[in-house]
Amino acid sequence: MDRDYDPIHPRGTDWRGWLRRIWAPIGAAVVLLAKFSFAALKFFSIFISVAAYSLIWGWKFAVGFVLLILVHELGHFFEARRQGLDATLPTFIPFFGAFVLIKNAPLNPWRNALVALAGPALGAVGAAVCWAIGNATDSDLFRALAYAGFLINLINLIPVGILDGGSVWRAIRLARHSVEAPPGQQFAMGSTYPIAIPGGGSSRAMQIGLLYGALVTLLVLGMLATHVSQHRL
């Protein structure tokens, strides 16, 4: 018998489509939560650090100490942003300081050294401000903060590992074993040594070394000028 209609054939459940409808909003919520959690961690890490340092030195000194660390890290952040680099705001780790992430940093010894030196340089300015306030108000608290500020920035310039000093000395070494690339040329690896890179060359290495030495000298002088007897503040 001929039919003038198509018979209805029952279809099975579209499990894949059903799962996609279920997991799509869940996945979006997880991504949003992860982003919010990371932002919240960055925000609250500074308060966690204050609480941690308060256990050792009291809350007044702890607040000032964490702010000095923040000033140091903002030095890296502002210099990286000035160069057009993708830098994150500082994240604090109690008893270990803080850090700024810089993504896709270029192979450029001069620019890399400026980013590394900017932290201790701005940190030294922050310590000098504490010193000026301490002298103006005759406050041993601010003098002690100034001394601590000069000290932690000097420690960061020790030329080892992941410290700023290590980054500076790696930049010096790379600059010494390279030559300045022509304008507009990003990187040149030829059959001869040394390589040609932006910010390279012995003159750049000398400039970086002079900046490093001058900053170390200023920090040492700042420590000598602001030393006070140690006591709980």
Tab-separated table of C-alpha atoms in Angstrom:
chain	number	residue	atom	x	y	z
A	1	MET	CA	0.000	0.000	0.000
A	2	ASP	CA	1.317	3.406	-0.910
A	3	ARG	CA	1.563	5.992	1.875
A	4	ASP	CA	1.311	9.721	1.320
A	5	TYR	CA	3.335	10.440	4.474
A	6	ASP	CA	6.709	9.485	5.929
A	7	PRO	CA	6.541	7.114	8.852
A	8	ILE	CA	7.871	8.431	12.152
A	9	HIS	CA	11.003	6.638	13.264
A	10	PRO	CA	11.865	7.092	16.909
A	11	ARG	CA	15.316	8.560	17.486
A	12	GLY	CA	17.706	7.746	20.299
A	13	THR	CA	18.728	10.297	22.891
A	14	ASP	CA	21.380	12.770	21.689
A	15	TRP	CA	23.713	12.211	24.603
A	16	ARG	CA	26.510	14.327	23.129
A	17	GLY	CA	24.282	17.332	22.664
A	18	TRP	CA	22.791	16.843	26.093
A	19	LEU	CA	26.251	16.694	27.694
A	20	ARG	CA	27.364	19.774	25.794
A	21	ARG	CA	24.371	21.713	27.089
A	22	ILE	CA	25.160	20.563	30.630
A	23	TRP	CA	28.926	21.100	30.639
A	24	ALA	CA	29.129	24.333	28.627
A	25	PRO	CA	27.780	26.565	31.438
A	26	ILE	CA	29.709	24.550	34.032
A	27	GLY	CA	32.946	25.020	32.092
A	28	ALA	CA	32.295	28.742	31.705
A	29	ALA	CA	31.619	29.008	35.440
A	30	VAL	CA	34.866	27.175	36.244
A	31	VAL	CA	36.898	29.498	33.998
A	32	LEU	CA	35.234	32.561	35.536
A	33	LEU	CA	35.844	31.232	39.034
A	34	ALA	CA	39.500	30.530	38.245
A	35	LYS	CA	40.000	34.064	36.939
A	36	PHE	CA	38.220	35.553	39.954
A	37	SER	CA	40.168	33.342	42.362
A	38	PHE	CA	43.496	34.403	40.856
A	39	ALA	CA	42.507	38.076	41.006
A	40	ALA	CA	41.331	37.622	44.593
A	41	LEU	CA	44.588	35.875	45.477
A	42	LYS	CA	46.597	38.784	44.077
A	43	PHE	CA	44.451	41.259	46.033
A	44	PHE	CA	44.393	39.453	49.366
A	45	SER	CA	48.025	38.291	49.223
A	46	ILE	CA	49.187	41.707	50.389
A	47	PHE	CA	47.001	41.488	53.521
A	48	ILE	CA	48.163	37.937	54.184
A	49	SER	CA	51.756	39.165	54.001
A	50	VAL	CA	51.031	41.982	56.467
A	51	ALA	CA	49.527	39.476	58.901
A	52	ALA	CA	52.510	37.149	58.510
A	53	TYR	CA	55.130	39.846	59.103
A	54	SER	CA	53.112	41.216	62.034
A	55	LEU	CA	53.841	38.002	63.903
A	56	ILE	CA	57.532	38.938	63.862
A	57	TRP	CA	57.747	42.724	64.022
A	58	GLY	CA	54.315	44.024	64.991
A	59	TRP	CA	51.670	45.448	62.690
A	60	LYS	CA	53.086	48.969	62.254
A	61	PHE	CA	56.424	47.796	60.942
A	62	ALA	CA	54.731	45.010	58.951
A	63	VAL	CA	52.509	47.464	57.061
A	64	GLY	CA	55.461	49.671	56.176
A	65	PHE	CA	57.629	46.696	55.208
A	66	VAL	CA	55.009	45.250	52.848
A	67	LEU	CA	54.459	48.669	51.271
A	68	LEU	CA	58.204	48.922	50.628
A	69	ILE	CA	58.093	45.536	48.896
A	70	LEU	CA	55.127	46.773	46.856
A	71	VAL	CA	57.067	49.876	45.777
A	72	HIS	CA	59.970	47.651	44.699
A	73	GLU	CA	57.730	45.413	42.587
A	74	LEU	CA	55.930	48.392	41.071
A	75	GLY	CA	59.323	49.541	39.809
A	76	HIS	CA	59.543	46.373	37.710
A	77	PHE	CA	55.902	46.713	36.671
A	78	PHE	CA	56.088	50.349	35.530
A	79	GLU	CA	59.350	49.884	33.615
A	80	ALA	CA	58.023	46.780	31.874
A	81	ARG	CA	54.821	48.587	30.922
A	82	ARG	CA	56.857	51.596	29.753
A	83	GLN	CA	58.635	49.253	27.362
A	84	GLY	CA	55.299	47.922	26.130
A	85	LEU	CA	55.690	44.516	27.776
A	86	ASP	CA	52.847	42.423	29.167
A	87	ALA	CA	53.464	42.619	32.928
A	88	THR	CA	51.143	41.539	35.735
A	89	LEU	CA	50.517	43.410	38.961
A	90	PRO	CA	52.555	42.201	41.965
A	91	THR	CA	51.580	39.001	43.767
A	92	PHE	CA	52.805	38.570	47.355
A	93	ILE	CA	54.200	35.422	48.942
A	94	PRO	CA	54.551	35.769	52.746
A	95	PHE	CA	58.187	35.572	53.918
A	96	PHE	CA	59.371	35.324	50.287
A	97	GLY	CA	58.503	38.809	49.046
A	98	ALA	CA	56.529	39.287	45.845
A	99	PHE	CA	56.869	38.927	42.099
A	100	VAL	CA	55.742	40.435	38.807
A	101	LEU	CA	55.277	38.162	35.796
A	102	ILE	CA	56.474	39.495	32.440
A	103	LYS	CA	55.284	37.563	29.409
A	104	ASN	CA	57.211	37.317	26.140
A	105	ALA	CA	60.171	39.391	27.322
A	106	PRO	CA	62.481	40.214	24.384
A	107	LEU	CA	66.066	39.025	24.003
A	108	ASN	CA	67.518	42.460	24.721
A	109	PRO	CA	70.170	42.758	27.471
A	110	TRP	CA	69.754	46.514	27.864
A	111	ARG	CA	65.982	46.455	28.210
A	112	ASN	CA	66.058	43.375	30.444
A	113	ALA	CA	68.591	45.044	32.732
A	114	LEU	CA	66.468	48.195	32.991
A	115	VAL	CA	63.473	46.132	34.120
A	116	ALA	CA	65.612	44.298	36.688
A	117	LEU	CA	67.193	47.499	38.036
A	118	ALA	CA	63.923	49.454	38.153
A	119	GLY	CA	62.687	47.479	41.166
A	120	PRO	CA	65.628	48.222	43.488
A	121	ALA	CA	65.835	51.776	42.142
A	122	LEU	CA	62.225	52.639	42.982
A	123	GLY	CA	62.580	50.640	46.193
A	124	ALA	CA	65.506	52.874	47.150
A	125	VAL	CA	63.307	55.918	46.551
A	126	GLY	CA	60.666	54.439	48.860
A	127	ALA	CA	63.284	53.831	51.540
A	128	ALA	CA	64.582	57.393	51.134
A	129	VAL	CA	61.045	58.722	51.672
A	130	CYS	CA	60.836	56.747	54.926
A	131	TRP	CA	64.217	58.185	55.918
A	132	ALA	CA	63.017	61.744	55.265
A	133	ILE	CA	59.830	61.161	57.275
A	134	GLY	CA	61.848	59.605	60.089
A	135	ASN	CA	64.151	62.610	60.302
A	136	ALA	CA	61.280	65.098	60.038
A	137	THR	CA	59.258	63.424	62.802
A	138	ASP	CA	62.158	61.964	64.811
A	139	SER	CA	60.611	58.511	64.329
A	140	ASP	CA	62.761	55.431	64.878
A	141	LEU	CA	59.995	53.407	63.220
A	142	PHE	CA	60.450	55.191	59.897
A	143	ARG	CA	64.235	55.121	60.230
A	144	ALA	CA	64.052	51.365	60.777
A	145	LEU	CA	61.770	51.031	57.754
A	146	ALA	CA	64.227	53.059	55.705
A	147	TYR	CA	67.081	50.778	56.787
A	148	ALA	CA	65.014	47.682	55.987
A	149	GLY	CA	64.087	49.136	52.602
A	150	PHE	CA	67.694	49.799	51.660
A	151	LEU	CA	68.659	46.336	52.933
A	152	ILE	CA	66.066	44.280	51.042
A	153	ASN	CA	66.801	46.116	47.810
A	154	LEU	CA	70.521	45.551	48.280
A	155	ILE	CA	69.910	41.844	48.904
A	156	ASN	CA	67.909	41.711	45.679
A	157	LEU	CA	70.976	42.913	43.798
A	158	ILE	CA	73.101	39.928	44.841
A	159	PRO	CA	74.129	38.438	41.467
A	160	VAL	CA	72.675	34.961	41.948
A	161	GLY	CA	69.681	32.918	40.803
A	162	ILE	CA	66.305	34.564	40.381
A	163	LEU	CA	67.240	37.751	42.251
A	164	ASP	CA	67.346	41.033	40.355
A	165	GLY	CA	71.122	40.999	40.575
A	166	GLY	CA	71.172	37.636	38.830
A	167	SER	CA	69.082	39.064	35.991
A	168	VAL	CA	71.406	42.063	35.710
A	169	TRP	CA	74.544	39.939	35.524
A	170	ARG	CA	72.999	37.627	32.951
A	171	ALA	CA	72.216	40.720	30.885
A	172	ILE	CA	75.818	41.929	31.253
A	173	ARG	CA	77.195	38.547	30.212
A	174	LEU	CA	74.877	38.362	27.197
A	175	ALA	CA	75.733	41.920	26.140
A	176	ARG	CA	79.481	41.251	26.412
A	177	HIS	CA	79.209	38.204	24.159
A	178	SER	CA	77.112	39.917	21.499
A	179	VAL	CA	77.091	42.961	19.269
A	180	GLU	CA	74.415	45.588	18.738
A	181	ALA	CA	72.018	44.555	15.987
A	182	PRO	CA	71.379	47.073	13.187
A	183	PRO	CA	68.237	49.218	13.565
A	184	GLY	CA	65.092	47.251	12.812
A	185	GLN	CA	66.819	43.903	13.106
A	186	GLN	CA	65.598	41.842	16.039
A	187	PHE	CA	68.026	38.939	16.069
A	188	ALA	CA	70.802	37.649	13.847
A	189	MET	CA	72.479	34.286	14.244
A	190	GLY	CA	75.249	33.968	11.724
A	191	SER	CA	78.109	31.588	11.185
A	192	THR	CA	80.421	33.803	13.196
A	193	TYR	CA	80.474	34.664	16.877
A	194	PRO	CA	79.314	36.883	18.583
A	195	ILE	CA	75.627	37.105	17.776
A	196	ALA	CA	73.887	40.366	16.908
A	197	ILE	CA	70.976	41.299	19.165
A	198	PRO	CA	69.255	44.555	20.140
A	199	GLY	CA	70.771	46.040	23.287
A	200	GLY	CA	73.952	44.006	22.926
A	201	GLY	CA	77.590	45.013	22.736
A	202	SER	CA	80.416	45.781	25.144
A	203	SER	CA	79.363	49.422	25.546
A	204	ARG	CA	75.906	48.343	26.712
A	205	ALA	CA	77.495	45.862	29.094
A	206	MET	CA	79.574	48.692	30.570
A	207	GLN	CA	76.532	50.948	30.933
A	208	ILE	CA	74.597	48.207	32.717
A	209	GLY	CA	77.565	47.564	35.012
A	210	LEU	CA	77.861	51.259	35.885
A	211	LEU	CA	74.154	51.514	36.714
A	212	TYR	CA	74.398	48.387	38.833
A	213	GLY	CA	77.464	49.645	40.723
A	214	ALA	CA	75.956	53.085	41.320
A	215	LEU	CA	72.736	51.598	42.689
A	216	VAL	CA	74.593	49.204	44.992
A	217	THR	CA	76.698	52.095	46.317
A	218	LEU	CA	73.641	54.253	47.026
A	219	LEU	CA	71.904	51.417	48.858
A	220	VAL	CA	74.952	50.737	51.043
A	221	LEU	CA	75.245	54.436	51.900
A	222	GLY	CA	71.538	54.519	52.718
A	223	MET	CA	71.914	51.581	55.093
A	224	LEU	CA	74.838	53.217	56.870
A	225	ALA	CA	72.926	56.482	57.265
A	226	THR	CA	69.708	54.936	58.593
A	227	HIS	CA	70.940	52.227	60.948
A	228	VAL	CA	69.183	52.262	64.332
A	229	SER	CA	69.307	49.913	67.292
A	230	GLN	CA	67.102	46.865	66.729
A	231	HIS	CA	64.048	46.501	68.960
A	232	ARG	CA	60.425	45.526	68.516
A	233	LEU	CA	58.534	48.467	66.996
